[in-house]
Amino acid sequence: GLWASRQRALKNTNSLQKNREDALQEIGFQWEGSSCNAPANISYEMKWNGWLNLLKKYKSVHGNCEVPFNHFEDGRNLGLWASRQRALKKANLLRKDREDDLKKIGFQWERDRNSTPWEDWFNLLNSYKNTHGHCNVPRKHIENGRKLGLWLKNQRAQQRRNALLEGREYLLNKLGVVWI
């Protein structure tokens, strides 16, 4: 994991305290890990490429690589994986070839700090529309663990009370929401 990679990086830069290195050595810590290219590591490499392909799939649907943290793709938590790639890069532990692969597809290293929870919900509704071809989400529908149908019901209620911000109503109209 990230912690083990950090220990390897500290050792490689002669920054790991001797007592910690000795303690890790004593418990059989593997100094060659996910960053080595040994044949035993092929399955790890294949797994990483599988994640990259999921990210490419996400981008083909959503038009960007800004995966919400709790987003699952094919039953796998792609949002968490993307977050880990950012953390690895920040800690200077992400391999250069992987960083380059992510850059090539437009991966955002910094999450948009201006993104609001409403925008996350809107993106979830957009994803639903891309999958189902419409925005008529059943009230009890759950998408990626979130109650999207209930959220849309609340947007409609706000719109009826003229309490929905104009920009939000415009975006929902543009997406094709029917205000029943």
JSON list of C-alpha atoms in Angstrom, two decimals:
[
{"chain": "A", "resi": 1, "resn": "GLY", "atom": "CA", "xyz": [0.00, 0.00, 0.00]},
{"chain": "A", "resi": 2, "resn": "LEU", "atom": "CA", "xyz": [0.87, 3.66, 0.23]},
{"chain": "A", "resi": 3, "resn": "TRP", "atom": "CA", "xyz": [2.60, 3.31, 3.61]},
{"chain": "A", "resi": 4, "resn": "ALA", "atom": "CA", "xyz": [4.82, 0.47, 2.39]},
{"chain": "A", "resi": 5, "resn": "SER", "atom": "CA", "xyz": [5.71, 2.45, -0.74]},
{"chain": "A", "resi": 6, "resn": "ARG", "atom": "CA", "xyz": [6.62, 5.41, 1.46]},
{"chain": "A", "resi": 7, "resn": "GLN", "atom": "CA", "xyz": [8.97, 3.24, 3.56]},
{"chain": "A", "resi": 8, "resn": "ARG", "atom": "CA", "xyz": [10.67, 1.99, 0.39]},
{"chain": "A", "resi": 9, "resn": "ALA", "atom": "CA", "xyz": [11.05, 5.53, -0.91]},
{"chain": "A", "resi": 10, "resn": "LEU", "atom": "CA", "xyz": [12.51, 6.70, 2.41]},
{"chain": "A", "resi": 11, "resn": "LYS", "atom": "CA", "xyz": [15.01, 3.84, 2.36]},
{"chain": "A", "resi": 12, "resn": "ASN", "atom": "CA", "xyz": [15.96, 4.52, -1.27]},
{"chain": "A", "resi": 13, "resn": "THR", "atom": "CA", "xyz": [16.71, 8.16, -0.42]},
{"chain": "A", "resi": 14, "resn": "ASN", "atom": "CA", "xyz": [18.58, 7.23, 2.79]},
{"chain": "A", "resi": 15, "resn": "SER", "atom": "CA", "xyz": [15.91, 9.06, 4.81]},
{"chain": "A", "resi": 16, "resn": "LEU", "atom": "CA", "xyz": [14.55, 6.07, 6.75]},
{"chain": "A", "resi": 17, "resn": "GLN", "atom": "CA", "xyz": [15.70, 6.02, 10.36]},
{"chain": "A", "resi": 18, "resn": "LYS", "atom": "CA", "xyz": [18.06, 3.11, 11.03]},
{"chain": "A", "resi": 19, "resn": "ASN", "atom": "CA", "xyz": [15.97, 1.71, 13.91]},
{"chain": "A", "resi": 20, "resn": "ARG", "atom": "CA", "xyz": [12.86, 1.66, 11.67]},
{"chain": "A", "resi": 21, "resn": "GLU", "atom": "CA", "xyz": [14.75, 0.00, 8.84]},
{"chain": "A", "resi": 22, "resn": "ASP", "atom": "CA", "xyz": [16.07, -2.63, 11.27]},
{"chain": "A", "resi": 23, "resn": "ALA", "atom": "CA", "xyz": [12.58, -3.23, 12.69]},
{"chain": "A", "resi": 24, "resn": "LEU", "atom": "CA", "xyz": [11.12, -3.64, 9.21]},
{"chain": "A", "resi": 25, "resn": "GLN", "atom": "CA", "xyz": [13.97, -5.94, 8.20]},
{"chain": "A", "resi": 26, "resn": "GLU", "atom": "CA", "xyz": [13.36, -8.03, 11.32]},
{"chain": "A", "resi": 27, "resn": "ILE", "atom": "CA", "xyz": [9.72, -8.70, 10.37]},
{"chain": "A", "resi": 28, "resn": "GLY", "atom": "CA", "xyz": [10.65, -9.62, 6.80]},
{"chain": "A", "resi": 29, "resn": "PHE", "atom": "CA", "xyz": [9.55, -6.41, 5.07]},
{"chain": "A", "resi": 30, "resn": "GLN", "atom": "CA", "xyz": [9.80, -6.71, 1.28]},
{"chain": "A", "resi": 31, "resn": "TRP", "atom": "CA", "xyz": [12.01, -3.88, 0.07]},
{"chain": "A", "resi": 32, "resn": "GLU", "atom": "CA", "xyz": [11.17, -4.68, -3.52]},
{"chain": "A", "resi": 33, "resn": "GLY", "atom": "CA", "xyz": [7.47, -4.03, -3.89]},
{"chain": "A", "resi": 34, "resn": "SER", "atom": "CA", "xyz": [5.00, -2.55, -6.32]},
{"chain": "A", "resi": 35, "resn": "SER", "atom": "CA", "xyz": [7.66, -0.39, -7.91]},
{"chain": "A", "resi": 36, "resn": "CYS", "atom": "CA", "xyz": [9.80, -3.29, -9.11]},
{"chain": "A", "resi": 37, "resn": "ASN", "atom": "CA", "xyz": [9.39, -4.81, -12.55]},
{"chain": "A", "resi": 38, "resn": "ALA", "atom": "CA", "xyz": [10.00, -8.43, -11.60]},
{"chain": "A", "resi": 39, "resn": "PRO", "atom": "CA", "xyz": [7.83, -11.10, -13.30]},
{"chain": "A", "resi": 40, "resn": "ALA", "atom": "CA", "xyz": [6.02, -11.70, -10.01]},
{"chain": "A", "resi": 41, "resn": "ASN", "atom": "CA", "xyz": [4.75, -8.16, -10.31]},
{"chain": "A", "resi": 42, "resn": "ILE", "atom": "CA", "xyz": [3.01, -8.68, -13.65]},
{"chain": "A", "resi": 43, "resn": "SER", "atom": "CA", "xyz": [-0.38, -9.23, -12.02]},
{"chain": "A", "resi": 44, "resn": "TYR", "atom": "CA", "xyz": [-0.03, -5.92, -10.15]},
{"chain": "A", "resi": 45, "resn": "GLU", "atom": "CA", "xyz": [0.82, -4.19, -13.42]},
{"chain": "A", "resi": 46, "resn": "MET", "atom": "CA", "xyz": [-2.23, -5.76, -15.06]},
{"chain": "A", "resi": 47, "resn": "LYS", "atom": "CA", "xyz": [-4.42, -4.59, -12.18]},
{"chain": "A", "resi": 48, "resn": "TRP", "atom": "CA", "xyz": [-3.17, -1.01, -12.55]},
{"chain": "A", "resi": 49, "resn": "ASN", "atom": "CA", "xyz": [-3.83, -1.08, -16.28]},
{"chain": "A", "resi": 50, "resn": "GLY", "atom": "CA", "xyz": [-7.31, -2.40, -15.54]},
{"chain": "A", "resi": 51, "resn": "TRP", "atom": "CA", "xyz": [-7.96, 0.63, -13.33]},
{"chain": "A", "resi": 52, "resn": "LEU", "atom": "CA", "xyz": [-6.62, 2.92, -16.04]},
{"chain": "A", "resi": 53, "resn": "ASN", "atom": "CA", "xyz": [-9.03, 1.34, -18.53]},
{"chain": "A", "resi": 54, "resn": "LEU", "atom": "CA", "xyz": [-11.92, 1.92, -16.10]},
{"chain": "A", "resi": 55, "resn": "LEU", "atom": "CA", "xyz": [-10.89, 5.56, -15.90]},
{"chain": "A", "resi": 56, "resn": "LYS", "atom": "CA", "xyz": [-10.85, 5.78, -19.70]},
{"chain": "A", "resi": 57, "resn": "LYS", "atom": "CA", "xyz": [-14.35, 4.25, -19.73]},
{"chain": "A", "resi": 58, "resn": "TYR", "atom": "CA", "xyz": [-15.51, 6.83, -17.18]},
{"chain": "A", "resi": 59, "resn": "LYS", "atom": "CA", "xyz": [-14.07, 9.65, -19.31]},
{"chain": "A", "resi": 60, "resn": "SER", "atom": "CA", "xyz": [-15.82, 8.36, -22.44]},
{"chain": "A", "resi": 61, "resn": "VAL", "atom": "CA", "xyz": [-19.16, 8.63, -20.63]},
{"chain": "A", "resi": 62, "resn": "HIS", "atom": "CA", "xyz": [-18.62, 11.79, -18.54]},
{"chain": "A", "resi": 63, "resn": "GLY", "atom": "CA", "xyz": [-16.17, 13.73, -20.70]},
{"chain": "A", "resi": 64, "resn": "ASN", "atom": "CA", "xyz": [-13.66, 14.20, -17.90]},
{"chain": "A", "resi": 65, "resn": "CYS", "atom": "CA", "xyz": [-11.57, 12.30, -15.34]},
{"chain": "A", "resi": 66, "resn": "GLU", "atom": "CA", "xyz": [-13.00, 14.03, -12.25]},
{"chain": "A", "resi": 67, "resn": "VAL", "atom": "CA", "xyz": [-14.33, 10.87, -10.66]},
{"chain": "A", "resi": 68, "resn": "PRO", "atom": "CA", "xyz": [-16.37, 11.51, -7.48]},
{"chain": "A", "resi": 69, "resn": "PHE", "atom": "CA", "xyz": [-14.73, 9.84, -4.48]},
{"chain": "A", "resi": 70, "resn": "ASN", "atom": "CA", "xyz": [-17.52, 7.29, -4.00]},
{"chain": "A", "resi": 71, "resn": "HIS", "atom": "CA", "xyz": [-18.03, 6.45, -7.68]},
{"chain": "A", "resi": 72, "resn": "PHE", "atom": "CA", "xyz": [-18.03, 2.75, -8.57]},
{"chain": "A", "resi": 73, "resn": "GLU", "atom": "CA", "xyz": [-17.35, 1.52, -12.09]},
{"chain": "A", "resi": 74, "resn": "ASP", "atom": "CA", "xyz": [-17.95, -2.17, -12.86]},
{"chain": "A", "resi": 75, "resn": "GLY", "atom": "CA", "xyz": [-18.25, -2.85, -9.12]},
{"chain": "A", "resi": 76, "resn": "ARG", "atom": "CA", "xyz": [-14.89, -1.24, -8.31]},
{"chain": "A", "resi": 77, "resn": "ASN", "atom": "CA", "xyz": [-14.38, 2.00, -6.38]},
{"chain": "A", "resi": 78, "resn": "LEU", "atom": "CA", "xyz": [-12.82, 4.08, -9.14]},
{"chain": "A", "resi": 79, "resn": "GLY", "atom": "CA", "xyz": [-13.12, 7.28, -7.11]},
{"chain": "A", "resi": 80, "resn": "LEU", "atom": "CA", "xyz": [-10.98, 5.88, -4.33]},
{"chain": "A", "resi": 81, "resn": "TRP", "atom": "CA", "xyz": [-8.40, 4.62, -6.83]},
{"chain": "A", "resi": 82, "resn": "ALA", "atom": "CA", "xyz": [-8.21, 8.07, -8.48]},
{"chain": "A", "resi": 83, "resn": "SER", "atom": "CA", "xyz": [-7.77, 9.67, -5.07]},
{"chain": "A", "resi": 84, "resn": "ARG", "atom": "CA", "xyz": [-4.91, 7.27, -4.32]},
{"chain": "A", "resi": 85, "resn": "GLN", "atom": "CA", "xyz": [-3.16, 8.24, -7.56]},
{"chain": "A", "resi": 86, "resn": "ARG", "atom": "CA", "xyz": [-3.29, 11.89, -6.48]},
{"chain": "A", "resi": 87, "resn": "ALA", "atom": "CA", "xyz": [-1.91, 10.99, -3.05]},
{"chain": "A", "resi": 88, "resn": "LEU", "atom": "CA", "xyz": [0.90, 8.92, -4.57]},
{"chain": "A", "resi": 89, "resn": "LYS", "atom": "CA", "xyz": [1.88, 11.78, -6.89]},
{"chain": "A", "resi": 90, "resn": "LYS", "atom": "CA", "xyz": [1.78, 14.28, -4.03]},
{"chain": "A", "resi": 91, "resn": "ALA", "atom": "CA", "xyz": [4.12, 12.02, -2.02]},
{"chain": "A", "resi": 92, "resn": "ASN", "atom": "CA", "xyz": [6.40, 11.59, -5.08]},
{"chain": "A", "resi": 93, "resn": "LEU", "atom": "CA", "xyz": [5.65, 7.86, -5.08]},
{"chain": "A", "resi": 94, "resn": "LEU", "atom": "CA", "xyz": [3.78, 7.55, -8.37]},
{"chain": "A", "resi": 95, "resn": "ARG", "atom": "CA", "xyz": [5.87, 6.02, -11.08]},
{"chain": "A", "resi": 96, "resn": "LYS", "atom": "CA", "xyz": [6.67, 8.43, -13.91]},
{"chain": "A", "resi": 97, "resn": "ASP", "atom": "CA", "xyz": [5.22, 6.14, -16.61]},
{"chain": "A", "resi": 98, "resn": "ARG", "atom": "CA", "xyz": [1.93, 5.96, -14.72]},
{"chain": "A", "resi": 99, "resn": "GLU", "atom": "CA", "xyz": [1.84, 9.70, -14.19]},
{"chain": "A", "resi": 100, "resn": "ASP", "atom": "CA", "xyz": [2.41, 10.11, -17.94]},
{"chain": "A", "resi": 101, "resn": "ASP", "atom": "CA", "xyz": [-0.39, 7.63, -18.75]},
{"chain": "A", "resi": 102, "resn": "LEU", "atom": "CA", "xyz": [-2.78, 9.58, -16.53]},
{"chain": "A", "resi": 103, "resn": "LYS", "atom": "CA", "xyz": [-1.72, 12.94, -18.01]},
{"chain": "A", "resi": 104, "resn": "LYS", "atom": "CA", "xyz": [-2.34, 11.62, -21.54]},
{"chain": "A", "resi": 105, "resn": "ILE", "atom": "CA", "xyz": [-6.02, 11.07, -20.80]},
{"chain": "A", "resi": 106, "resn": "GLY", "atom": "CA", "xyz": [-6.50, 14.40, -19.01]},
{"chain": "A", "resi": 107, "resn": "PHE", "atom": "CA", "xyz": [-6.41, 13.26, -15.37]},
{"chain": "A", "resi": 108, "resn": "GLN", "atom": "CA", "xyz": [-6.91, 16.19, -12.98]},
{"chain": "A", "resi": 109, "resn": "TRP", "atom": "CA", "xyz": [-4.29, 16.17, -10.23]},
{"chain": "A", "resi": 110, "resn": "GLU", "atom": "CA", "xyz": [-6.23, 18.65, -8.12]},
{"chain": "A", "resi": 111, "resn": "ARG", "atom": "CA", "xyz": [-9.93, 18.19, -7.48]},
{"chain": "A", "resi": 112, "resn": "ASP", "atom": "CA", "xyz": [-12.05, 21.19, -8.36]},
{"chain": "A", "resi": 113, "resn": "ARG", "atom": "CA", "xyz": [-12.40, 22.94, -5.00]},
{"chain": "A", "resi": 114, "resn": "ASN", "atom": "CA", "xyz": [-15.32, 24.95, -6.38]},
{"chain": "A", "resi": 115, "resn": "SER", "atom": "CA", "xyz": [-17.34, 21.80, -6.92]},
{"chain": "A", "resi": 116, "resn": "THR", "atom": "CA", "xyz": [-20.35, 21.77, -4.63]},
{"chain": "A", "resi": 117, "resn": "PRO", "atom": "CA", "xyz": [-22.35, 18.79, -3.48]},
{"chain": "A", "resi": 118, "resn": "TRP", "atom": "CA", "xyz": [-25.15, 20.00, -5.79]},
{"chain": "A", "resi": 119, "resn": "GLU", "atom": "CA", "xyz": [-22.80, 19.73, -8.76]},
{"chain": "A", "resi": 120, "resn": "ASP", "atom": "CA", "xyz": [-21.87, 16.21, -7.66]},
{"chain": "A", "resi": 121, "resn": "TRP", "atom": "CA", "xyz": [-25.58, 15.30, -7.65]},
{"chain": "A", "resi": 122, "resn": "PHE", "atom": "CA", "xyz": [-26.03, 16.94, -11.05]},
{"chain": "A", "resi": 123, "resn": "ASN", "atom": "CA", "xyz": [-23.11, 14.91, -12.43]},
{"chain": "A", "resi": 124, "resn": "LEU", "atom": "CA", "xyz": [-24.72, 11.77, -11.01]},
{"chain": "A", "resi": 125, "resn": "LEU", "atom": "CA", "xyz": [-27.98, 12.66, -12.78]},
{"chain": "A", "resi": 126, "resn": "ASN", "atom": "CA", "xyz": [-26.05, 13.28, -16.00]},
{"chain": "A", "resi": 127, "resn": "SER", "atom": "CA", "xyz": [-24.47, 9.83, -15.64]},
{"chain": "A", "resi": 128, "resn": "TYR", "atom": "CA", "xyz": [-27.94, 8.33, -15.11]},
{"chain": "A", "resi": 129, "resn": "LYS", "atom": "CA", "xyz": [-29.18, 10.06, -18.27]},
{"chain": "A", "resi": 130, "resn": "ASN", "atom": "CA", "xyz": [-26.20, 8.78, -20.27]},
{"chain": "A", "resi": 131, "resn": "THR", "atom": "CA", "xyz": [-27.01, 5.24, -19.15]},
{"chain": "A", "resi": 132, "resn": "HIS", "atom": "CA", "xyz": [-30.82, 5.33, -19.39]},
{"chain": "A", "resi": 133, "resn": "GLY", "atom": "CA", "xyz": [-31.42, 7.98, -22.06]},
{"chain": "A", "resi": 134, "resn": "HIS", "atom": "CA", "xyz": [-33.67, 10.13, -19.85]},
{"chain": "A", "resi": 135, "resn": "CYS", "atom": "CA", "xyz": [-33.86, 11.97, -16.53]},
{"chain": "A", "resi": 136, "resn": "ASN", "atom": "CA", "xyz": [-37.05, 10.32, -15.24]},
{"chain": "A", "resi": 137, "resn": "VAL", "atom": "CA", "xyz": [-35.38, 8.81, -12.19]},
{"chain": "A", "resi": 138, "resn": "PRO", "atom": "CA", "xyz": [-37.74, 6.70, -10.06]},
{"chain": "A", "resi": 139, "resn": "ARG", "atom": "CA", "xyz": [-38.17, 8.28, -6.62]},
{"chain": "A", "resi": 140, "resn": "LYS", "atom": "CA", "xyz": [-36.60, 5.33, -4.79]},
{"chain": "A", "resi": 141, "resn": "HIS", "atom": "CA", "xyz": [-33.74, 4.86, -7.25]},
{"chain": "A", "resi": 142, "resn": "ILE", "atom": "CA", "xyz": [-30.25, 4.64, -5.76]},
{"chain": "A", "resi": 143, "resn": "GLU", "atom": "CA", "xyz": [-27.25, 5.45, -7.96]},
{"chain": "A", "resi": 144, "resn": "ASN", "atom": "CA", "xyz": [-23.73, 4.76, -6.67]},
{"chain": "A", "resi": 145, "resn": "GLY", "atom": "CA", "xyz": [-25.10, 4.44, -3.14]},
{"chain": "A", "resi": 146, "resn": "ARG", "atom": "CA", "xyz": [-26.86, 7.81, -3.29]},
{"chain": "A", "resi": 147, "resn": "LYS", "atom": "CA", "xyz": [-30.63, 8.43, -3.34]},
{"chain": "A", "resi": 148, "resn": "LEU", "atom": "CA", "xyz": [-30.73, 10.12, -6.74]},
{"chain": "A", "resi": 149, "resn": "GLY", "atom": "CA", "xyz": [-34.50, 9.78, -7.14]},
{"chain": "A", "resi": 150, "resn": "LEU", "atom": "CA", "xyz": [-35.13, 11.54, -3.83]},
{"chain": "A", "resi": 151, "resn": "TRP", "atom": "CA", "xyz": [-32.65, 14.29, -4.73]},
{"chain": "A", "resi": 152, "resn": "LEU", "atom": "CA", "xyz": [-34.45, 14.91, -8.04]},
{"chain": "A", "resi": 153, "resn": "LYS", "atom": "CA", "xyz": [-37.82, 14.95, -6.25]},
{"chain": "A", "resi": 154, "resn": "ASN", "atom": "CA", "xyz": [-36.40, 17.66, -3.96]},
{"chain": "A", "resi": 155, "resn": "GLN", "atom": "CA", "xyz": [-35.15, 19.68, -6.96]},
{"chain": "A", "resi": 156, "resn": "ARG", "atom": "CA", "xyz": [-38.63, 19.56, -8.46]},
{"chain": "A", "resi": 157, "resn": "ALA", "atom": "CA", "xyz": [-40.16, 20.69, -5.17]},
{"chain": "A", "resi": 158, "resn": "GLN", "atom": "CA", "xyz": [-37.73, 23.61, -4.96]},
{"chain": "A", "resi": 159, "resn": "GLN", "atom": "CA", "xyz": [-38.52, 24.56, -8.56]},
{"chain": "A", "resi": 160, "resn": "ARG", "atom": "CA", "xyz": [-42.28, 24.59, -7.81]},
{"chain": "A", "resi": 161, "resn": "ARG", "atom": "CA", "xyz": [-41.65, 26.92, -4.83]},
{"chain": "A", "resi": 162, "resn": "ASN", "atom": "CA", "xyz": [-39.36, 29.13, -6.95]},
{"chain": "A", "resi": 163, "resn": "ALA", "atom": "CA", "xyz": [-36.59, 28.26, -4.52]},
{"chain": "A", "resi": 164, "resn": "LEU", "atom": "CA", "xyz": [-34.27, 26.59, -7.03]},
{"chain": "A", "resi": 165, "resn": "LEU", "atom": "CA", "xyz": [-31.38, 28.80, -8.05]},
{"chain": "A", "resi": 166, "resn": "GLU", "atom": "CA", "xyz": [-31.80, 30.04, -11.62]},
{"chain": "A", "resi": 167, "resn": "GLY", "atom": "CA", "xyz": [-28.50, 28.60, -12.84]},
{"chain": "A", "resi": 168, "resn": "ARG", "atom": "CA", "xyz": [-29.39, 25.21, -11.44]},
{"chain": "A", "resi": 169, "resn": "GLU", "atom": "CA", "xyz": [-32.83, 25.23, -13.06]},
{"chain": "A", "resi": 170, "resn": "TYR", "atom": "CA", "xyz": [-31.18, 26.15, -16.37]},
{"chain": "A", "resi": 171, "resn": "LEU", "atom": "CA", "xyz": [-28.74, 23.22, -16.11]},
{"chain": "A", "resi": 172, "resn": "LEU", "atom": "CA", "xyz": [-31.50, 20.77, -15.21]},
{"chain": "A", "resi": 173, "resn": "ASN", "atom": "CA", "xyz": [-33.64, 22.05, -18.10]},
{"chain": "A", "resi": 174, "resn": "LYS", "atom": "CA", "xyz": [-30.72, 21.69, -20.48]},
{"chain": "A", "resi": 175, "resn": "LEU", "atom": "CA", "xyz": [-30.19, 18.12, -19.26]},
{"chain": "A", "resi": 176, "resn": "GLY", "atom": "CA", "xyz": [-33.84, 17.34, -19.99]},
{"chain": "A", "resi": 177, "resn": "VAL", "atom": "CA", "xyz": [-35.49, 17.20, -16.57]},
{"chain": "A", "resi": 178, "resn": "VAL", "atom": "CA", "xyz": [-39.29, 17.19, -16.80]},
{"chain": "A", "resi": 179, "resn": "TRP", "atom": "CA", "xyz": [-40.86, 19.33, -14.03]},
{"chain": "A", "resi": 180, "resn": "ILE", "atom": "CA", "xyz": [-43.91, 17.19, -13.30]}
]
